[in-house]
PDB file of C-alpha atoms in Angstrom:
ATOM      1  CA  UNK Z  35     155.455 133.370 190.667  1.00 94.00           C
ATOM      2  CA  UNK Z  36     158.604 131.750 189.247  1.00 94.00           C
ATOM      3  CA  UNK Z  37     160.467 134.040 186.391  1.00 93.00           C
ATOM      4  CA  UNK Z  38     158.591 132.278 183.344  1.00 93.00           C
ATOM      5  CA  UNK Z  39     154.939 133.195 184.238  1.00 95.00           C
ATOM      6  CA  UNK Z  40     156.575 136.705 185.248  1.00 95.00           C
ATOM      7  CA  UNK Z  41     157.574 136.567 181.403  1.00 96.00           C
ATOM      8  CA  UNK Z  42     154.188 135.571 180.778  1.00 96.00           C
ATOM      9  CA  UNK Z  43     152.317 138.096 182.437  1.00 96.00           C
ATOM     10  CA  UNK Z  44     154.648 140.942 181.362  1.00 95.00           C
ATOM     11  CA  UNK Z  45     155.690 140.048 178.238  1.00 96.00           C
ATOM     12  CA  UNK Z  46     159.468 140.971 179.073  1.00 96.00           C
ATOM     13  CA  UNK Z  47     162.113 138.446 178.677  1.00 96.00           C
ATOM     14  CA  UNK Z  48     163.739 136.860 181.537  1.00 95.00           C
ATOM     15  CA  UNK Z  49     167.273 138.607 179.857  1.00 96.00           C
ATOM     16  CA  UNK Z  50     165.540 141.981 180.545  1.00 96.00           C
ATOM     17  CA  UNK Z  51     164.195 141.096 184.191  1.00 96.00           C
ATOM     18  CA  UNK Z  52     167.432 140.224 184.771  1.00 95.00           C
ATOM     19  CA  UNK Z  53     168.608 143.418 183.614  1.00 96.00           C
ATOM     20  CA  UNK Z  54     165.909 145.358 185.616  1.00 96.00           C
ATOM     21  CA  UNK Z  55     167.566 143.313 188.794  1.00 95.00           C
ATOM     22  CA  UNK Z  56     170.988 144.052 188.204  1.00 95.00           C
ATOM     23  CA  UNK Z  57     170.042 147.909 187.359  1.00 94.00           C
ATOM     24  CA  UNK Z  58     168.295 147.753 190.892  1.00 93.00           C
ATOM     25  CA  UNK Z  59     164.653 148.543 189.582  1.00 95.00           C
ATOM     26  CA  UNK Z  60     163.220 144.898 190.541  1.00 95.00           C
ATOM     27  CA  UNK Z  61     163.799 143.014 193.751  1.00 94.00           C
ATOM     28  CA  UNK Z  62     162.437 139.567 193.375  1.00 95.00           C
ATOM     29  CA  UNK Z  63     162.570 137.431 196.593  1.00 94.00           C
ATOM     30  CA  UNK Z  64     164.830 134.048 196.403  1.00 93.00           C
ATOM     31  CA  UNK Z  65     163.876 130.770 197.589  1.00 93.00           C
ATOM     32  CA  UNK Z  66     166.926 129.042 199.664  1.00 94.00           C
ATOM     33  CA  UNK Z  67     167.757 127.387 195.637  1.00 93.00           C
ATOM     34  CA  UNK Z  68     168.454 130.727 194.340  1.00 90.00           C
ATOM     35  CA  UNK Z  69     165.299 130.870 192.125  1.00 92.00           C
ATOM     36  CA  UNK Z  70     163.531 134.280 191.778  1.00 92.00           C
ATOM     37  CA  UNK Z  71     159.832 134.664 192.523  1.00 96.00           C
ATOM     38  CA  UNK Z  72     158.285 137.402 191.472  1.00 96.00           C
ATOM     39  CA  UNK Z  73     154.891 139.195 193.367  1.00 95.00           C
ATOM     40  CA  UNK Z  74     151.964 140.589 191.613  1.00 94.00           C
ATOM     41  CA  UNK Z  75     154.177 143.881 192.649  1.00 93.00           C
ATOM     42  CA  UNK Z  76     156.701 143.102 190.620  1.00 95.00           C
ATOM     43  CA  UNK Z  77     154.015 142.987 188.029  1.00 95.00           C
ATOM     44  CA  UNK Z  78     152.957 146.585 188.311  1.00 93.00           C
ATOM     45  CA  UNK Z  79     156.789 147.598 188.895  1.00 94.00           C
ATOM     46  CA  UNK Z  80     158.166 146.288 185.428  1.00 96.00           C
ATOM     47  CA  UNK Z  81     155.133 148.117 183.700  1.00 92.00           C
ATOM     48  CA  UNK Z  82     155.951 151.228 185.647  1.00 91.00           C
ATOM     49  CA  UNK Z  83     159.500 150.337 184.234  1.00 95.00           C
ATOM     50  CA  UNK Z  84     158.500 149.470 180.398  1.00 94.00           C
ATOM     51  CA  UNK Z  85     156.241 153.160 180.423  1.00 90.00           C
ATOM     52  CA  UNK Z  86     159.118 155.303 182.490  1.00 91.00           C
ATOM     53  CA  UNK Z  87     161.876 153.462 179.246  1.00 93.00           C
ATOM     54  CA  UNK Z  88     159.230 154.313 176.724  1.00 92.00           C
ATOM     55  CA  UNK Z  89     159.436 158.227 177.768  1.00 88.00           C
ATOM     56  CA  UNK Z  90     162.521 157.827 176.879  1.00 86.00           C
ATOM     57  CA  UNK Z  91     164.017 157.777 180.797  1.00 89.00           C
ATOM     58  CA  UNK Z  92     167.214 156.379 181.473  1.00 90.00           C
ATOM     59  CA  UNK Z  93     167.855 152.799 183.512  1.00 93.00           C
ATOM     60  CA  UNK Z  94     169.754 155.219 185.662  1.00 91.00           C
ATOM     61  CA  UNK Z  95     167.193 157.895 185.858  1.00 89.00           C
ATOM     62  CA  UNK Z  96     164.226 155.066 186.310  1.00 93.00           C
ATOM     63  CA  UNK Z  97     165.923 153.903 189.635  1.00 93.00           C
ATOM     64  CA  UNK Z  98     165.758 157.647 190.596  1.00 89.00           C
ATOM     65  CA  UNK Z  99     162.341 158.363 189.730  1.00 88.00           C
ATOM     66  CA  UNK Z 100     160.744 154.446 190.125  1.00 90.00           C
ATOM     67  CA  UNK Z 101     159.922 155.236 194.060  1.00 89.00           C
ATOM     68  CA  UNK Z 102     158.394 158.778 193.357  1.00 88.00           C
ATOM     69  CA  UNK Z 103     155.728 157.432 191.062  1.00 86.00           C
ATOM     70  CA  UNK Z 104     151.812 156.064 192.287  1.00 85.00           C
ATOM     71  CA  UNK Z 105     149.648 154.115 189.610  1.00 82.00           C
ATOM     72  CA  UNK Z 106     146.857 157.219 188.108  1.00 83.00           C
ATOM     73  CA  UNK Z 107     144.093 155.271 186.235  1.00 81.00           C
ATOM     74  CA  UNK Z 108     146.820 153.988 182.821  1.00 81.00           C
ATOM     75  CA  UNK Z 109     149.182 156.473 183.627  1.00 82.00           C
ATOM     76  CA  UNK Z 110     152.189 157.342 186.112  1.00 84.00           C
ATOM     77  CA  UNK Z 111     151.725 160.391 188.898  1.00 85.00           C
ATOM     78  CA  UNK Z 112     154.534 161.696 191.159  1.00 86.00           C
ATOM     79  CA  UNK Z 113     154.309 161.389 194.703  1.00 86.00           C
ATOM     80  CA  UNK Z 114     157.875 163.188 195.405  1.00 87.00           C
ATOM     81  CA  UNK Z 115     157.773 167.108 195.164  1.00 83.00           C
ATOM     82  CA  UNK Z 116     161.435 166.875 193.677  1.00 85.00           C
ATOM     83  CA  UNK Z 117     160.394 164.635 190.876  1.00 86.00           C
ATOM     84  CA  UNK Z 118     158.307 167.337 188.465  1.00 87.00           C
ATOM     85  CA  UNK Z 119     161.557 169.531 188.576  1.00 88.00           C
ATOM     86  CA  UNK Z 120     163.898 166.478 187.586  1.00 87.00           C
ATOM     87  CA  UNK Z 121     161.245 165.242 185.192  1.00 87.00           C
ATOM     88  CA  UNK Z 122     160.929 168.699 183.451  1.00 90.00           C
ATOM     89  CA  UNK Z 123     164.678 168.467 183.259  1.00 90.00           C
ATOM     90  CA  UNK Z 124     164.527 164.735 181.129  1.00 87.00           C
ATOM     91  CA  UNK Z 125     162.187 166.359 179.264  1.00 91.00           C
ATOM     92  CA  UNK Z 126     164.400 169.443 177.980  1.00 94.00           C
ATOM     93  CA  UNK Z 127     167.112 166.914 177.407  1.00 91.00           C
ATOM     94  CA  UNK Z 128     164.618 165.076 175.119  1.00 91.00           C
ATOM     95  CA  UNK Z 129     163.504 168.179 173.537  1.00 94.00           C
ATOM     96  CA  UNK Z 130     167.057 169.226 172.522  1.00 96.00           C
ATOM     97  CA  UNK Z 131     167.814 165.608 171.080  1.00 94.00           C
ATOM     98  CA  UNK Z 132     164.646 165.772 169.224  1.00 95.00           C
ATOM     99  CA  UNK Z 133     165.690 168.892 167.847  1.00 97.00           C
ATOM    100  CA  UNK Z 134     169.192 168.009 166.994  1.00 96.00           C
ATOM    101  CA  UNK Z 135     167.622 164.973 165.182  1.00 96.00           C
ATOM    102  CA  UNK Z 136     164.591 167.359 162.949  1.00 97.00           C
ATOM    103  CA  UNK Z 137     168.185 169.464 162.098  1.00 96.00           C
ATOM    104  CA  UNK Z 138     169.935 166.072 160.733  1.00 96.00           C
ATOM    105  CA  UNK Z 139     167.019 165.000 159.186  1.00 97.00           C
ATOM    106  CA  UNK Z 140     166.841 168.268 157.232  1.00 96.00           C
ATOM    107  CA  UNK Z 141     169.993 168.023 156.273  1.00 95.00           C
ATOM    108  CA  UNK Z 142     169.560 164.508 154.633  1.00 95.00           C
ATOM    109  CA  UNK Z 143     166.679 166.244 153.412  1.00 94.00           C
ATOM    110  CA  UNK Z 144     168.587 168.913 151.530  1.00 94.00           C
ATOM    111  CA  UNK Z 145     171.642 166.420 150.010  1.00 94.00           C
ATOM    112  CA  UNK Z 146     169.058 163.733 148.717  1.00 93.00           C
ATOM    113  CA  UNK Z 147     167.160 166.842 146.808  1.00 92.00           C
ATOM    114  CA  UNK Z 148     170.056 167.987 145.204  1.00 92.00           C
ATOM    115  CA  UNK Z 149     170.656 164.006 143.837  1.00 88.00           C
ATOM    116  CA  UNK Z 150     169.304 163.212 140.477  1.00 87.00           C
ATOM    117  CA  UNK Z 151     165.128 163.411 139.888  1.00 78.00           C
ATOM    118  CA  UNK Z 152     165.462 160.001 138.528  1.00 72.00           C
ATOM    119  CA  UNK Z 153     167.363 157.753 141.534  1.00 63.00           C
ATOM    120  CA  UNK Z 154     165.404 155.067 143.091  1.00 60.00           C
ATOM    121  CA  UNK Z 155     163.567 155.816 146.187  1.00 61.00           C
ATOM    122  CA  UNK Z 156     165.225 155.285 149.623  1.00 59.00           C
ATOM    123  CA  UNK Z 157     165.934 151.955 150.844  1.00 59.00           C
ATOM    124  CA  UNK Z 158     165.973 150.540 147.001  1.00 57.00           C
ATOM    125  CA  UNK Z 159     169.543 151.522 146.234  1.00 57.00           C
ATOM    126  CA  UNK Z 160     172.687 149.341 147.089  1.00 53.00           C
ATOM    127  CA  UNK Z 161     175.360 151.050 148.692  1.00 52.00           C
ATOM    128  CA  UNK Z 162     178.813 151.127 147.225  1.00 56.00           C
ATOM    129  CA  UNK Z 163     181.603 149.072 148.885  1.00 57.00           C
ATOM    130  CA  UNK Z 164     184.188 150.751 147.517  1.00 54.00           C
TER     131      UNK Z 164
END
C-alpha cells in the first residue's frame, strides 16, 4: 500500500511515518520511483510504535525495544529476556519524572493558595506584559 492508505489505516500522518523511517522503526520497501509501500506489517509495526510512544518510551528507546516485542491479545509482550530489566528501568525513569512533576504541582499549589480568595479561577486571568 502506497503512504496515503498507510495514513488511512493508521491514522498517522505521512510527516510522522516519515519520522518513524528516518528514526529506523519502519522500513517500507521502494518501488524503482522512490515511492514507499507499506505491508500490512508495517501496519501492526506503527501501532506497536504509537502504544511503545504512549508509555512514554523514547524514539531512541522504541528502536531498542521494537524487535523484543510479540502482539498479546491488545497489548505488547517481550520476547527478549533483556527487555523486562531495561523496561523496569524506563519505568523508574518515569516514576521519578512523575514525581518531580506531583512536587511542582504542589508547589503551584501552595503559591496560588496564598493569592487572594477573590482572584478569578485559572486560565481566566491575563498575564501581565510588563
Amino acid at each position: 500500500m502506497r503512504i496515503g492508505e498507510m495514513v488511512r489505516r493508521t491514522g498517522v500522518s505521512e510527516r510522522l511515518l516519515r519520522y518513524y523511517e528516518e528514526q529506523g522503526l519502519l522500513a517500507p520497501a521502494r518501488l524503482p520511483s522512490g515511492y514507499r509501500v507499506y505491508s500490512d506489517a508495517d501496519v501492526d509495526t506503527v501501532r506497536r510504535i504509537r502504544t511503545l510512544l504512549a508509555a512514554g518510551l523514547s524514539t531512541t528507546t522504541i528502536a531498542q525495544v521494537l524487535p523484543c516485542v510479540r502482539d498479546d491479545g491488545p497489548n505488547l509482550a517481550p520476547v527478549c529476556s533483556e527487555l523486562v530489566a531495561q523496561l523496569r528501568r524506563e519505568r523508574e525513569r518515569i516514576t521519578h519524572t512523575i514525581e518531580d512533576l506531583q512536587a511542582s504541582q504542589g508547589m503551584l499549589d501552595a503559591v496560588i493558595a496564598a493569592g487572594p480568595a477573590d482572584a478569578a479561577p485559572a486560565g481566566r486571568q491575563p498575564i501581565s506584559q510588563g
